[in-house]
């Protein structure tokens, strides 16, 4: 590819790729559960391993990365439980370069929000060309264990500082939440998507992601997630 064209492609894709990513080496026990690992360029990869209960454990120090697997069907409620035994200090999740978090559970949807711009659609097309066979979601809800908990009003979402055109973040547990104990979560994906993206018809589900990032602080992380599942909304 011509250098000028390559530079243009990267420039267009950057707002949606956030940081360049590539497939990582997925541990066999993690792959057996249907997950695939991705790594951010320039950031040492965190270790994702399977637990005896079929969950995922994330460990590292000053590292990051994510795993994903398909999630299909209509947006109902998503439930899981998680715990953090070690994680980064309080960070401002609205700021690039200071947005470490112990864990995030993100859900990708098949379509854009109603207010997405033509520029974002074009950037997504370019980003997809760079992503290979990994079909990129067009809108994302990310539920985080980390941050101050004051990035937005309780129960609301804010735009990601990296991929804000398509990603909305909600802090469920701030960094100072009690550690070393399991916490059960349940979120209404359809209601949250409408709240985060301003209404419209809720798209179908595409994938679920587990991620961790302690690259900025250099902190150690030891955290677990298990029993991620779609459940009826009550």
PDB file of C-alpha atoms in Angstrom:
ATOM      1  CA  UNK A   1       0.000   0.000   0.000  1.00  0.00           C
ATOM      2  CA  UNK A   2       1.261   3.507  -0.821  1.00  0.00           C
ATOM      3  CA  UNK A   3       2.592   5.192   2.346  1.00  0.00           C
ATOM      4  CA  UNK A   4       0.310   8.183   1.957  1.00  0.00           C
ATOM      5  CA  UNK A   5      -2.709   5.926   1.543  1.00  0.00           C
ATOM      6  CA  UNK A   6      -1.656   3.816   4.527  1.00  0.00           C
ATOM      7  CA  UNK A   7      -1.284   6.943   6.651  1.00  0.00           C
ATOM      8  CA  UNK A   8      -4.744   8.116   5.595  1.00  0.00           C
ATOM      9  CA  UNK A   9      -6.281   4.729   6.460  1.00  0.00           C
ATOM     10  CA  UNK A  10      -4.738   4.786   9.938  1.00  0.00           C
ATOM     11  CA  UNK A  11      -5.831   8.385  10.476  1.00  0.00           C
ATOM     12  CA  UNK A  12      -9.410   7.567   9.524  1.00  0.00           C
ATOM     13  CA  UNK A  13      -9.534   4.365  11.577  1.00  0.00           C
ATOM     14  CA  UNK A  14      -7.855   5.751  14.699  1.00  0.00           C
ATOM     15  CA  UNK A  15     -10.958   7.249  16.387  1.00  0.00           C
ATOM     16  CA  UNK A  16     -12.688   3.857  16.309  1.00  0.00           C
ATOM     17  CA  UNK A  17      -9.744   1.540  16.855  1.00  0.00           C
ATOM     18  CA  UNK A  18      -8.653   3.621  19.880  1.00  0.00           C
ATOM     19  CA  UNK A  19      -5.270   1.932  19.883  1.00  0.00           C
ATOM     20  CA  UNK A  20      -4.155  -0.484  17.208  1.00  0.00           C
ATOM     21  CA  UNK A  21      -5.041  -4.072  18.059  1.00  0.00           C
ATOM     22  CA  UNK A  22      -4.035  -7.472  16.787  1.00  0.00           C
ATOM     23  CA  UNK A  23      -4.863 -11.081  17.671  1.00  0.00           C
ATOM     24  CA  UNK A  24      -2.968 -12.362  20.683  1.00  0.00           C
ATOM     25  CA  UNK A  25      -2.109 -15.872  21.788  1.00  0.00           C
ATOM     26  CA  UNK A  26      -5.248 -17.267  23.392  1.00  0.00           C
ATOM     27  CA  UNK A  27      -4.575 -19.795  26.145  1.00  0.00           C
ATOM     28  CA  UNK A  28      -6.049 -23.188  25.268  1.00  0.00           C
ATOM     29  CA  UNK A  29      -8.300 -23.235  28.333  1.00  0.00           C
ATOM     30  CA  UNK A  30      -9.692 -19.816  27.410  1.00  0.00           C
ATOM     31  CA  UNK A  31     -10.186 -20.779  23.754  1.00  0.00           C
ATOM     32  CA  UNK A  32     -12.078 -23.881  24.881  1.00  0.00           C
ATOM     33  CA  UNK A  33     -14.655 -21.551  26.461  1.00  0.00           C
ATOM     34  CA  UNK A  34     -15.146 -19.752  23.135  1.00  0.00           C
ATOM     35  CA  UNK A  35     -13.008 -16.675  23.815  1.00  0.00           C
ATOM     36  CA  UNK A  36     -10.419 -15.078  21.526  1.00  0.00           C
ATOM     37  CA  UNK A  37      -7.673 -12.788  22.773  1.00  0.00           C
ATOM     38  CA  UNK A  38      -6.735  -9.413  21.308  1.00  0.00           C
ATOM     39  CA  UNK A  39      -3.827  -7.178  22.273  1.00  0.00           C
ATOM     40  CA  UNK A  40      -3.196  -3.438  22.052  1.00  0.00           C
ATOM     41  CA  UNK A  41      -0.006  -2.502  20.236  1.00  0.00           C
ATOM     42  CA  UNK A  42       2.608  -1.015  22.534  1.00  0.00           C
ATOM     43  CA  UNK A  43       1.020  -2.430  25.710  1.00  0.00           C
ATOM     44  CA  UNK A  44       2.297  -5.623  27.284  1.00  0.00           C
ATOM     45  CA  UNK A  45      -0.485  -8.234  27.233  1.00  0.00           C
ATOM     46  CA  UNK A  46      -2.227  -9.194  30.452  1.00  0.00           C
ATOM     47  CA  UNK A  47      -2.748 -12.883  31.159  1.00  0.00           C
ATOM     48  CA  UNK A  48      -6.264 -14.281  30.723  1.00  0.00           C
ATOM     49  CA  UNK A  49      -6.803 -17.801  32.066  1.00  0.00           C
ATOM     50  CA  UNK A  50      -9.801 -20.034  32.728  1.00  0.00           C
ATOM     51  CA  UNK A  51     -10.890 -20.820  36.277  1.00  0.00           C
ATOM     52  CA  UNK A  52     -12.142 -24.227  37.483  1.00  0.00           C
ATOM     53  CA  UNK A  53     -15.699 -22.820  37.523  1.00  0.00           C
ATOM     54  CA  UNK A  54     -15.520 -21.831  33.843  1.00  0.00           C
ATOM     55  CA  UNK A  55     -14.860 -18.171  34.530  1.00  0.00           C
ATOM     56  CA  UNK A  56     -11.973 -15.941  33.490  1.00  0.00           C
ATOM     57  CA  UNK A  57      -9.101 -14.706  35.647  1.00  0.00           C
ATOM     58  CA  UNK A  58      -7.037 -11.675  34.601  1.00  0.00           C
ATOM     59  CA  UNK A  59      -3.567 -11.063  36.000  1.00  0.00           C
ATOM     60  CA  UNK A  60      -0.822  -8.632  35.141  1.00  0.00           C
ATOM     61  CA  UNK A  61       1.161  -5.570  36.153  1.00  0.00           C
ATOM     62  CA  UNK A  62       1.136  -2.476  33.977  1.00  0.00           C
ATOM     63  CA  UNK A  63      -0.476  -4.532  31.222  1.00  0.00           C
ATOM     64  CA  UNK A  64      -3.720  -4.702  29.275  1.00  0.00           C
ATOM     65  CA  UNK A  65      -5.746  -6.521  26.670  1.00  0.00           C
ATOM     66  CA  UNK A  66      -9.106  -8.105  26.078  1.00  0.00           C
ATOM     67  CA  UNK A  67     -10.900 -11.282  25.080  1.00  0.00           C
ATOM     68  CA  UNK A  68     -14.185 -11.538  23.214  1.00  0.00           C
ATOM     69  CA  UNK A  69     -16.732 -14.102  22.130  1.00  0.00           C
ATOM     70  CA  UNK A  70     -19.938 -13.958  20.080  1.00  0.00           C
ATOM     71  CA  UNK A  71     -23.198 -12.963  21.735  1.00  0.00           C
ATOM     72  CA  UNK A  72     -26.340 -13.085  19.631  1.00  0.00           C
ATOM     73  CA  UNK A  73     -30.029 -12.367  19.894  1.00  0.00           C
ATOM     74  CA  UNK A  74     -32.164  -9.534  21.181  1.00  0.00           C
ATOM     75  CA  UNK A  75     -30.923  -7.214  23.916  1.00  0.00           C
ATOM     76  CA  UNK A  76     -32.394  -8.457  27.185  1.00  0.00           C
ATOM     77  CA  UNK A  77     -30.619  -8.343  30.536  1.00  0.00           C
ATOM     78  CA  UNK A  78     -27.017  -9.380  31.061  1.00  0.00           C
ATOM     79  CA  UNK A  79     -25.900 -10.875  34.368  1.00  0.00           C
ATOM     80  CA  UNK A  80     -22.514 -11.897  35.727  1.00  0.00           C
ATOM     81  CA  UNK A  81     -20.456 -11.843  38.871  1.00  0.00           C
ATOM     82  CA  UNK A  82     -16.976 -10.466  39.339  1.00  0.00           C
ATOM     83  CA  UNK A  83     -14.352  -9.710  41.938  1.00  0.00           C
ATOM     84  CA  UNK A  84     -11.166  -7.683  42.129  1.00  0.00           C
ATOM     85  CA  UNK A  85      -8.404  -8.797  44.496  1.00  0.00           C
ATOM     86  CA  UNK A  86      -5.844  -6.304  43.178  1.00  0.00           C
ATOM     87  CA  UNK A  87      -6.305  -3.413  40.797  1.00  0.00           C
ATOM     88  CA  UNK A  88      -5.223   0.091  39.836  1.00  0.00           C
ATOM     89  CA  UNK A  89      -5.829   3.164  41.980  1.00  0.00           C
ATOM     90  CA  UNK A  90      -8.596   5.657  41.278  1.00  0.00           C
ATOM     91  CA  UNK A  91      -8.256   7.079  37.761  1.00  0.00           C
ATOM     92  CA  UNK A  92     -10.274   9.487  35.639  1.00  0.00           C
ATOM     93  CA  UNK A  93     -11.927   7.342  32.991  1.00  0.00           C
ATOM     94  CA  UNK A  94     -12.834  10.396  30.915  1.00  0.00           C
ATOM     95  CA  UNK A  95      -9.172  11.205  30.235  1.00  0.00           C
ATOM     96  CA  UNK A  96      -6.842   9.566  27.757  1.00  0.00           C
ATOM     97  CA  UNK A  97      -3.620   8.363  29.306  1.00  0.00           C
ATOM     98  CA  UNK A  98      -5.105   8.045  32.777  1.00  0.00           C
ATOM     99  CA  UNK A  99      -8.040   5.700  32.335  1.00  0.00           C
ATOM    100  CA  UNK A 100      -6.872   2.469  33.954  1.00  0.00           C
ATOM    101  CA  UNK A 101      -9.476   0.015  35.173  1.00  0.00           C
ATOM    102  CA  UNK A 102      -9.301  -3.437  36.739  1.00  0.00           C
ATOM    103  CA  UNK A 103     -12.120  -4.894  34.656  1.00  0.00           C
ATOM    104  CA  UNK A 104     -14.685  -3.958  32.056  1.00  0.00           C
ATOM    105  CA  UNK A 105     -17.507  -6.025  30.613  1.00  0.00           C
ATOM    106  CA  UNK A 106     -18.469  -4.593  27.238  1.00  0.00           C
ATOM    107  CA  UNK A 107     -21.288  -5.547  24.900  1.00  0.00           C
ATOM    108  CA  UNK A 108     -21.104  -4.898  21.170  1.00  0.00           C
ATOM    109  CA  UNK A 109     -24.221  -4.245  19.086  1.00  0.00           C
ATOM    110  CA  UNK A 110     -24.794  -4.777  15.382  1.00  0.00           C
ATOM    111  CA  UNK A 111     -25.885  -1.223  14.477  1.00  0.00           C
ATOM    112  CA  UNK A 112     -25.006   2.404  15.172  1.00  0.00           C
ATOM    113  CA  UNK A 113     -26.837   4.743  17.484  1.00  0.00           C
ATOM    114  CA  UNK A 114     -29.405   7.075  15.863  1.00  0.00           C
ATOM    115  CA  UNK A 115     -27.197  10.178  16.019  1.00  0.00           C
ATOM    116  CA  UNK A 116     -24.053   8.700  14.482  1.00  0.00           C
ATOM    117  CA  UNK A 117     -22.414  10.923  11.877  1.00  0.00           C
ATOM    118  CA  UNK A 118     -21.394  10.181   8.306  1.00  0.00           C
ATOM    119  CA  UNK A 119     -17.767  10.633   9.392  1.00  0.00           C
ATOM    120  CA  UNK A 120     -18.138   7.946  12.057  1.00  0.00           C
ATOM    121  CA  UNK A 121     -19.719   5.570   9.553  1.00  0.00           C
ATOM    122  CA  UNK A 122     -16.801   6.149   7.195  1.00  0.00           C
ATOM    123  CA  UNK A 123     -14.273   5.659   9.984  1.00  0.00           C
ATOM    124  CA  UNK A 124     -15.971   2.416  10.936  1.00  0.00           C
ATOM    125  CA  UNK A 125     -15.709   1.114   7.370  1.00  0.00           C
ATOM    126  CA  UNK A 126     -11.990   1.895   7.338  1.00  0.00           C
ATOM    127  CA  UNK A 127     -11.489   0.399  10.796  1.00  0.00           C
ATOM    128  CA  UNK A 128     -13.266  -2.774   9.700  1.00  0.00           C
ATOM    129  CA  UNK A 129     -10.846  -3.134   6.811  1.00  0.00           C
ATOM    130  CA  UNK A 130      -8.012  -3.012   9.362  1.00  0.00           C
ATOM    131  CA  UNK A 131      -9.674  -5.504  11.720  1.00  0.00           C
ATOM    132  CA  UNK A 132      -9.660  -8.489   9.387  1.00  0.00           C
ATOM    133  CA  UNK A 133     -12.162 -11.237  10.152  1.00  0.00           C
ATOM    134  CA  UNK A 134     -13.181  -9.708  13.490  1.00  0.00           C
ATOM    135  CA  UNK A 135     -16.466  -7.966  12.678  1.00  0.00           C
ATOM    136  CA  UNK A 136     -16.414  -4.728  14.653  1.00  0.00           C
ATOM    137  CA  UNK A 137     -19.514  -3.723  16.609  1.00  0.00           C
ATOM    138  CA  UNK A 138     -21.186  -0.476  15.606  1.00  0.00           C
ATOM    139  CA  UNK A 139     -22.135   0.564  19.124  1.00  0.00           C
ATOM    140  CA  UNK A 140     -20.789  -0.555  22.490  1.00  0.00           C
ATOM    141  CA  UNK A 141     -21.882  -0.411  26.123  1.00  0.00           C
ATOM    142  CA  UNK A 142     -19.030  -0.835  28.603  1.00  0.00           C
ATOM    143  CA  UNK A 143     -19.581  -1.605  32.294  1.00  0.00           C
ATOM    144  CA  UNK A 144     -16.506  -0.870  34.383  1.00  0.00           C
ATOM    145  CA  UNK A 145     -14.944  -1.750  37.713  1.00  0.00           C
ATOM    146  CA  UNK A 146     -12.631   1.223  38.153  1.00  0.00           C
ATOM    147  CA  UNK A 147     -12.489   4.996  37.997  1.00  0.00           C
ATOM    148  CA  UNK A 148     -13.825   7.515  40.465  1.00  0.00           C
ATOM    149  CA  UNK A 149     -17.496   6.681  40.124  1.00  0.00           C
ATOM    150  CA  UNK A 150     -18.079  10.402  39.570  1.00  0.00           C
ATOM    151  CA  UNK A 151     -17.366  10.507  35.837  1.00  0.00           C
ATOM    152  CA  UNK A 152     -21.125  10.791  35.232  1.00  0.00           C
ATOM    153  CA  UNK A 153     -24.294  10.919  37.297  1.00  0.00           C
ATOM    154  CA  UNK A 154     -25.170   7.628  38.965  1.00  0.00           C
ATOM    155  CA  UNK A 155     -26.734   5.166  36.548  1.00  0.00           C
ATOM    156  CA  UNK A 156     -25.778   7.136  33.438  1.00  0.00           C
ATOM    157  CA  UNK A 157     -23.159   6.783  30.719  1.00  0.00           C
ATOM    158  CA  UNK A 158     -20.334   8.917  29.349  1.00  0.00           C
ATOM    159  CA  UNK A 159     -18.411   8.747  26.081  1.00  0.00           C
ATOM    160  CA  UNK A 160     -15.172   6.784  25.938  1.00  0.00           C
ATOM    161  CA  UNK A 161     -12.147   9.099  25.571  1.00  0.00           C
ATOM    162  CA  UNK A 162     -10.809   6.697  22.930  1.00  0.00           C
ATOM    163  CA  UNK A 163     -13.811   5.526  20.922  1.00  0.00           C
ATOM    164  CA  UNK A 164     -16.468   7.969  22.047  1.00  0.00           C
ATOM    165  CA  UNK A 165     -18.280   7.992  18.713  1.00  0.00           C
ATOM    166  CA  UNK A 166     -19.557   4.469  19.337  1.00  0.00           C
ATOM    167  CA  UNK A 167     -18.702   3.549  22.957  1.00  0.00           C
ATOM    168  CA  UNK A 168     -20.498   4.587  26.131  1.00  0.00           C
ATOM    169  CA  UNK A 169     -19.157   3.771  29.605  1.00  0.00           C
ATOM    170  CA  UNK A 170     -20.912   3.276  32.920  1.00  0.00           C
ATOM    171  CA  UNK A 171     -19.042   2.762  36.178  1.00  0.00           C
ATOM    172  CA  UNK A 172     -20.697  -0.012  38.169  1.00  0.00           C
ATOM    173  CA  UNK A 173     -17.968  -0.304  40.815  1.00  0.00           C
ATOM    174  CA  UNK A 174     -15.393   2.444  41.393  1.00  0.00           C
ATOM    175  CA  UNK A 175     -11.755   1.583  42.011  1.00  0.00           C
ATOM    176  CA  UNK A 176     -12.247   2.011  45.757  1.00  0.00           C
ATOM    177  CA  UNK A 177     -15.025  -0.614  45.937  1.00  0.00           C
ATOM    178  CA  UNK A 178     -14.323  -3.419  48.437  1.00  0.00           C
ATOM    179  CA  UNK A 179     -11.921  -6.027  47.133  1.00  0.00           C
ATOM    180  CA  UNK A 180     -11.675  -9.748  47.586  1.00  0.00           C
ATOM    181  CA  UNK A 181     -15.387 -10.492  47.417  1.00  0.00           C
ATOM    182  CA  UNK A 182     -17.780 -11.547  44.675  1.00  0.00           C
ATOM    183  CA  UNK A 183     -20.331  -9.006  43.454  1.00  0.00           C
ATOM    184  CA  UNK A 184     -23.395  -9.939  41.406  1.00  0.00           C
ATOM    185  CA  UNK A 185     -24.428  -7.644  38.545  1.00  0.00           C
ATOM    186  CA  UNK A 186     -27.482  -7.399  36.298  1.00  0.00           C
ATOM    187  CA  UNK A 187     -27.967  -4.723  33.626  1.00  0.00           C
ATOM    188  CA  UNK A 188     -30.823  -4.045  31.215  1.00  0.00           C
ATOM    189  CA  UNK A 189     -29.081  -3.828  27.851  1.00  0.00           C
ATOM    190  CA  UNK A 190     -32.046  -2.479  25.888  1.00  0.00           C
ATOM    191  CA  UNK A 191     -32.856   0.267  28.405  1.00  0.00           C
ATOM    192  CA  UNK A 192     -29.181   1.150  28.765  1.00  0.00           C
ATOM    193  CA  UNK A 193     -28.634   1.339  25.002  1.00  0.00           C
ATOM    194  CA  UNK A 194     -31.544   3.766  24.627  1.00  0.00           C
ATOM    195  CA  UNK A 195     -30.255   5.852  27.533  1.00  0.00           C
ATOM    196  CA  UNK A 196     -26.679   5.887  26.278  1.00  0.00           C
ATOM    197  CA  UNK A 197     -27.382   6.556  22.598  1.00  0.00           C
ATOM    198  CA  UNK A 198     -30.494   8.704  22.766  1.00  0.00           C
ATOM    199  CA  UNK A 199     -33.326   6.339  21.924  1.00  0.00           C
ATOM    200  CA  UNK A 200     -34.068   4.538  18.698  1.00  0.00           C
ATOM    201  CA  UNK A 201     -34.547   0.876  17.896  1.00  0.00           C
ATOM    202  CA  UNK A 202     -32.196  -1.298  19.920  1.00  0.00           C
ATOM    203  CA  UNK A 203     -29.910  -3.382  17.659  1.00  0.00           C
ATOM    204  CA  UNK A 204     -29.220  -7.075  18.088  1.00  0.00           C
ATOM    205  CA  UNK A 205     -26.267  -8.261  20.112  1.00  0.00           C
ATOM    206  CA  UNK A 206     -22.954  -9.122  18.505  1.00  0.00           C
ATOM    207  CA  UNK A 207     -20.268  -9.864  21.103  1.00  0.00           C
ATOM    208  CA  UNK A 208     -19.244  -9.649  24.744  1.00  0.00           C
ATOM    209  CA  UNK A 209     -15.788  -8.509  25.824  1.00  0.00           C
ATOM    210  CA  UNK A 210     -13.742  -8.819  29.025  1.00  0.00           C
ATOM    211  CA  UNK A 211     -10.933  -6.283  29.255  1.00  0.00           C
ATOM    212  CA  UNK A 212      -8.381  -4.924  31.702  1.00  0.00           C
ATOM    213  CA  UNK A 213      -5.943  -2.011  31.503  1.00  0.00           C
ATOM    214  CA  UNK A 214      -3.323  -0.986  34.080  1.00  0.00           C
ATOM    215  CA  UNK A 215      -0.724   0.294  31.623  1.00  0.00           C
ATOM    216  CA  UNK A 216      -0.751   3.927  32.770  1.00  0.00           C
ATOM    217  CA  UNK A 217      -0.414   3.322  36.515  1.00  0.00           C
ATOM    218  CA  UNK A 218       1.755   0.210  36.294  1.00  0.00           C
ATOM    219  CA  UNK A 219      -0.446  -1.351  38.964  1.00  0.00           C
ATOM    220  CA  UNK A 220      -0.961  -5.049  39.531  1.00  0.00           C
ATOM    221  CA  UNK A 221      -4.312  -6.586  38.677  1.00  0.00           C
ATOM    222  CA  UNK A 222      -5.812  -9.865  39.838  1.00  0.00           C
ATOM    223  CA  UNK A 223      -9.505 -10.107  39.009  1.00  0.00           C
ATOM    224  CA  UNK A 224     -12.118 -12.652  37.977  1.00  0.00           C
ATOM    225  CA  UNK A 225     -15.384 -12.762  36.049  1.00  0.00           C
ATOM    226  CA  UNK A 226     -17.759 -15.674  35.780  1.00  0.00           C
ATOM    227  CA  UNK A 227     -21.216 -16.773  34.740  1.00  0.00           C
ATOM    228  CA  UNK A 228     -21.766 -14.102  32.068  1.00  0.00           C
ATOM    229  CA  UNK A 229     -25.228 -14.824  30.676  1.00  0.00           C
ATOM    230  CA  UNK A 230     -28.331 -13.326  29.143  1.00  0.00           C
ATOM    231  CA  UNK A 231     -31.357 -13.474  31.439  1.00  0.00           C
ATOM    232  CA  UNK A 232     -34.958 -12.235  31.257  1.00  0.00           C
ATOM    233  CA  UNK A 233     -35.474  -8.699  32.512  1.00  0.00           C
ATOM    234  CA  UNK A 234     -37.708  -8.558  35.564  1.00  0.00           C
TER     235      UNK A 234
END
